[in-house]
Amino acid sequence: MRGFITAAFITAALVGARHTHDHAGRTRKSLGFGPALPHAVYKTDMFHTAVTNEDADPFNVARVFLDGLLGDQLSGESQYKIRDDSYTDNNTGITHIYVRQFLNGLEVVDGLINLNVKDGVVLSYGDSFYRGEAPSSFEAHLPTHRDPQREHCEDLMNMAMDSMPGSGEQTPVQFMRSNSKFAGLNKLMRDNCISPQLSKISESPYAGLLHFMASALSSLDAQLIQANPEAFLEAMHHTNVFAPQGEDDHILIHNVVGTVNPVKAKMVYVQVPDRSGKVEVFSAMKFEVEMEDNWYDATVTTTAPYRILSVTDWASDAPLPSPEAESKHAKYNVFKWGMNDPSEGERSMEKEEYDHLASPVGWHSLPYDNDPVFTGKSPKGEFWHNTTTTYGNNVFAHEDWEGQNRWLDNYRPDGGKHLNFDFKYDPQATNKSESLDEAQKYINATVTQLFYTTNMVHDLYYRYGFDEVSGNFQQHNFGRGGRENDGVIANAQDGSGFNNANFMTPPDGQNGRCRMYLWNTATPYRDGDLEAGIVIHELSHGLSTRLTGGPMQSSCLGWGESGGMGEGWGDFLATTIRANKKYQDYPMGAWAANRAGGIRNYIYSLDEDVNPSVYKTLDKPGYWGVHAIGEVWAEILWVVSQKLITKHGYSDTLFPPKPSEDGTVPEGDFYRKAEHTASGKRKPLIPKHGNTLSVQLVLSGMKLQPCHPTFFHARDAIILADKQLTGGENYCTLWEGFSSRGLGPDARLDGSTPWGGGIRTNDYSLPTDCKA
């Protein structure tokens, strides 16, 4: 029985099905897999070039370094391009440079180099460039010897079944297929992992996309496609898009089954290793597929038999396991910042204390030109549009009871001319059938809370470096760089499910979408919008996705350890925000789920008897899903942060001091005494307390790590961030934290797979220079 339960849960992770249902019973599933590139590296030594000096242009340094790194390793048809979302971090002075590889003029989607440059020196770099021979042209080059999609499913199934008794000489997959007990599980594998080949329509230019949709949609929809693919293909048509200089031309495919917007498509190359580790490139179509519940970035081979080479879902879940005087500033009746949920106290009237650096015009203003409602209708001579609802430059918050993609005209509470958002919240005990109506009675309070929390998170993360050039979410960027028109669309009481929340993160310049659900775990229903930790977790997906690999690369945290860390950062930041000076352990999602232990396997704790998670825990059955991986990463970060707090003390607020009128930021008791360069320029400010410093190091580490990072990469990036900020004074303190949970310098992963498999070895030692 134990093995059967384990297999059942693993299958849910295997096929990406999220067991959340809308009022019509629709199930959301999510796909995520891709090649593991054996040649990908991340190096954190300092690398000097011939142009090394403090005043050297970082992009010139990068080009000289790239020429030396690549040399004659690339064929004549291979080139690189420095992406225009590269930027210099105002907090640290480090320039983050993102490089894309091209073959025959076409993008290699997983051919990436990220360089971190400061004072004329390359501090670290990640490199997954293809070094082999380039095809002579864009030709049909099929991976006949491998099928990553099928291998993903069968390898995960093998891992899930490793501990099942009675399999004899059969492989776990063979055992499952021959055992009637697993009939339902086998159907899930057939329907979701191995989609129909659609061989009858192999000549259609849209066949590869329809093949992907058959895998991405529900089993019933897939059967309809397989029964009559021609009908779906005939409905499709495309338009050509000739992009501005510096961007790629592409096509938009219209009327694609299961989508809510046209699919963006272009020709690319994808790297795929064979069993021996030899890497080849294959021609593919790259699709950006926006659906009701998913937003996929997928690559599919160009001719039949079609194969999905890689897929990332830009939507990330947080599911439940089974079972005063008038002022120009707005006022909100909310559970104030730092209060995690209704169990911790009463609501209070809180002023719109927006940060003048992060939100210069407050939370209820945006330009007419950046307002989706008024696009093209700006009144002559007016620039700013002031609102009295939960609608502004950083976030559009509203109800979404229908669970649809339509949002512009959804209901929002109105605070009137005085911006007074004071609404009733007094849920009454009801029977189950009346709980939904009862929850909807206090929608004004719910949306107000979601708007308030989301803006507070926006302003906080901004001050730690998630600004315009690094890809934050704003409609208007105040001329500070980055791409605009991407404020967060925040759906309260979303009707597309229960007991969940998710966030979709497309590249910079496209709106992030946060969907918060009701939880039917108690009567009356509990509202996820009112549990700050869940909201913060979801918004942190946008943070980590935009910072890892650069603002325009949203597919770096799609699966395996990297996907798990995307979940873990959300838990860690949510827990850090709710924590206070007197240490205590914390669960995640306990109030909404109506479970004292929350929605994770363990609560976050320094006590190893309470939370025994170590690096090798990832080898255990049930720990290859991204949420389980994330728990381990969040626990390790929690331990590391407490080491920093022990050394540097605790700040009662995570918010830095407000800026002066000239825009400079005072040190106060928040930052260390500012240092200056020889030329008199002030160096970046460094938080002085352990909890604030840990947040800064985590965010700075996200910018330094490569695309598709492992635990080792993220650990090393945090240590490098400390070296750049403090000169490395916390080097041994950080190692003590990581090593105490098995992630020491000699920790190892053998037999890595892209979805988190392999055999891990813990290391509890310290580097030699820390042992004294």
Short mmCIF file of N, CA and C in Angstrom, two decimals, residues 324-334 348-356 359 361-365 386-392 413-423 447-449 451-452 455-456 658:
data_model
loop_
_atom_site.label_atom_id
_atom_site.label_comp_id
_atom_site.label_asym_id
_atom_site.label_seq_id
_atom_site.Cartn_x
_atom_site.Cartn_y
_atom_site.Cartn_z
N GLU A 324 -7.60 58.26 10.19
CA GLU A 324 -6.86 59.41 10.75
C GLU A 324 -7.16 60.63 9.99
N ALA A 325 -6.45 61.70 9.73
CA ALA A 325 -6.80 62.90 8.97
C ALA A 325 -6.80 62.57 7.50
N GLU A 326 -7.58 63.33 6.74
CA GLU A 326 -7.62 63.12 5.30
C GLU A 326 -6.24 63.35 4.73
N SER A 327 -5.89 62.59 3.75
CA SER A 327 -4.57 62.65 3.15
C SER A 327 -4.68 62.30 1.68
N LYS A 328 -3.65 62.70 0.93
CA LYS A 328 -3.62 62.30 -0.47
C LYS A 328 -3.32 60.81 -0.59
N HIS A 329 -2.83 60.22 0.46
CA HIS A 329 -2.52 58.80 0.45
C HIS A 329 -3.78 58.00 0.75
N ALA A 330 -3.88 56.85 0.10
CA ALA A 330 -5.01 55.97 0.35
C ALA A 330 -4.90 55.34 1.73
N LYS A 331 -6.01 54.83 2.20
CA LYS A 331 -6.06 54.10 3.48
C LYS A 331 -6.77 52.77 3.23
N TYR A 332 -6.25 51.72 3.85
CA TYR A 332 -6.76 50.38 3.60
C TYR A 332 -7.03 49.67 4.94
N ASN A 333 -8.18 49.05 5.05
CA ASN A 333 -8.48 48.21 6.20
C ASN A 333 -8.01 46.80 5.87
N VAL A 334 -6.84 46.41 6.43
CA VAL A 334 -6.17 45.18 6.00
C VAL A 334 -5.49 44.52 7.20
N SER A 348 -6.47 46.44 10.57
CA SER A 348 -6.29 47.82 11.00
C SER A 348 -6.24 48.72 9.77
N MET A 349 -6.47 50.03 9.99
CA MET A 349 -6.40 50.99 8.88
C MET A 349 -4.93 51.35 8.66
N GLU A 350 -4.43 51.00 7.48
CA GLU A 350 -3.04 51.25 7.13
C GLU A 350 -2.96 52.26 6.00
N LYS A 351 -2.03 53.20 6.15
CA LYS A 351 -1.84 54.25 5.15
C LYS A 351 -1.04 53.74 3.96
N GLU A 352 -1.26 54.33 2.83
CA GLU A 352 -0.52 53.99 1.60
C GLU A 352 0.92 54.49 1.75
N GLU A 353 1.71 53.71 2.45
CA GLU A 353 3.10 54.10 2.70
C GLU A 353 3.99 53.62 1.57
N TYR A 354 3.71 54.11 0.37
CA TYR A 354 4.51 53.64 -0.75
C TYR A 354 5.92 54.19 -0.68
N ASP A 355 6.85 53.45 -1.27
CA ASP A 355 8.25 53.84 -1.29
C ASP A 355 8.48 54.78 -2.48
N HIS A 356 9.07 55.94 -2.21
CA HIS A 356 9.18 56.97 -3.26
C HIS A 356 10.18 56.60 -4.34
N SER A 359 7.92 53.38 -6.10
CA SER A 359 6.62 53.79 -6.66
C SER A 359 6.51 55.31 -6.58
N VAL A 361 4.92 57.65 -7.99
CA VAL A 361 3.62 58.33 -8.05
C VAL A 361 2.56 57.60 -7.24
N GLY A 362 3.01 56.72 -6.34
CA GLY A 362 2.06 56.00 -5.51
C GLY A 362 1.49 54.78 -6.19
N TRP A 363 0.47 54.21 -5.54
CA TRP A 363 -0.09 52.94 -6.00
C TRP A 363 -1.34 53.09 -6.85
N HIS A 364 -1.87 54.29 -6.97
CA HIS A 364 -3.14 54.48 -7.67
C HIS A 364 -3.01 55.40 -8.88
N SER A 365 -1.84 55.45 -9.49
CA SER A 365 -1.63 56.29 -10.68
C SER A 365 -0.86 55.50 -11.73
N ASN A 386 -5.16 59.11 -12.59
CA ASN A 386 -5.34 58.75 -11.19
C ASN A 386 -6.61 57.93 -11.03
N THR A 387 -6.52 56.84 -10.28
CA THR A 387 -7.66 55.95 -10.10
C THR A 387 -8.13 55.98 -8.64
N THR A 388 -9.34 55.55 -8.43
CA THR A 388 -9.86 55.41 -7.06
C THR A 388 -10.15 53.94 -6.74
N THR A 389 -9.68 53.04 -7.60
CA THR A 389 -9.90 51.61 -7.38
C THR A 389 -8.56 50.92 -7.18
N THR A 390 -8.58 49.60 -7.08
CA THR A 390 -7.37 48.81 -6.88
C THR A 390 -6.68 48.55 -8.22
N TYR A 391 -6.22 49.63 -8.80
CA TYR A 391 -5.75 49.63 -10.18
C TYR A 391 -4.68 50.71 -10.28
N GLY A 392 -3.43 50.32 -10.55
CA GLY A 392 -2.36 51.30 -10.60
C GLY A 392 -1.16 50.80 -11.38
N PRO A 413 -13.05 47.12 -5.97
CA PRO A 413 -13.61 48.04 -4.99
C PRO A 413 -13.16 49.47 -5.27
N ASP A 414 -14.02 50.42 -4.93
CA ASP A 414 -13.74 51.84 -5.17
C ASP A 414 -13.63 52.54 -3.82
N GLY A 415 -12.50 53.21 -3.61
CA GLY A 415 -12.27 53.93 -2.36
C GLY A 415 -12.78 55.35 -2.36
N GLY A 416 -13.41 55.78 -3.48
CA GLY A 416 -13.94 57.13 -3.53
C GLY A 416 -12.84 58.18 -3.63
N LYS A 417 -13.25 59.44 -3.62
CA LYS A 417 -12.28 60.53 -3.84
C LYS A 417 -11.24 60.62 -2.73
N HIS A 418 -11.55 60.07 -1.54
CA HIS A 418 -10.59 60.10 -0.45
C HIS A 418 -9.77 58.81 -0.37
N LEU A 419 -9.98 57.91 -1.32
CA LEU A 419 -9.24 56.64 -1.37
C LEU A 419 -9.30 55.91 -0.03
N ASN A 420 -10.50 55.74 0.48
CA ASN A 420 -10.71 55.09 1.76
C ASN A 420 -11.26 53.68 1.52
N PHE A 421 -10.38 52.69 1.59
CA PHE A 421 -10.75 51.30 1.30
C PHE A 421 -11.05 50.58 2.61
N ASP A 422 -12.18 50.90 3.19
CA ASP A 422 -12.59 50.36 4.48
C ASP A 422 -13.83 49.50 4.26
N PHE A 423 -13.62 48.18 4.16
CA PHE A 423 -14.72 47.29 3.82
C PHE A 423 -14.85 46.17 4.85
N VAL A 447 -10.02 41.92 -2.27
CA VAL A 447 -9.26 42.58 -3.33
C VAL A 447 -8.38 43.68 -2.75
N THR A 448 -8.90 44.40 -1.75
CA THR A 448 -8.09 45.42 -1.10
C THR A 448 -6.83 44.82 -0.48
N GLN A 449 -6.99 43.68 0.19
CA GLN A 449 -5.83 43.01 0.80
C GLN A 449 -4.83 42.57 -0.26
N PHE A 451 -4.35 43.83 -3.25
CA PHE A 451 -3.73 45.03 -3.82
C PHE A 451 -2.65 45.56 -2.87
N TYR A 452 -2.97 45.64 -1.59
CA TYR A 452 -2.04 46.15 -0.58
C TYR A 452 -0.79 45.26 -0.49
N ASN A 455 1.50 45.43 -3.70
CA ASN A 455 2.26 46.67 -3.78
C ASN A 455 3.39 46.72 -2.76
N MET A 456 3.14 46.21 -1.56
CA MET A 456 4.20 46.18 -0.56
C MET A 456 5.35 45.29 -1.02
N LYS A 658 13.63 55.64 3.88
CA LYS A 658 13.10 56.36 2.73
C LYS A 658 14.14 57.32 2.18
#
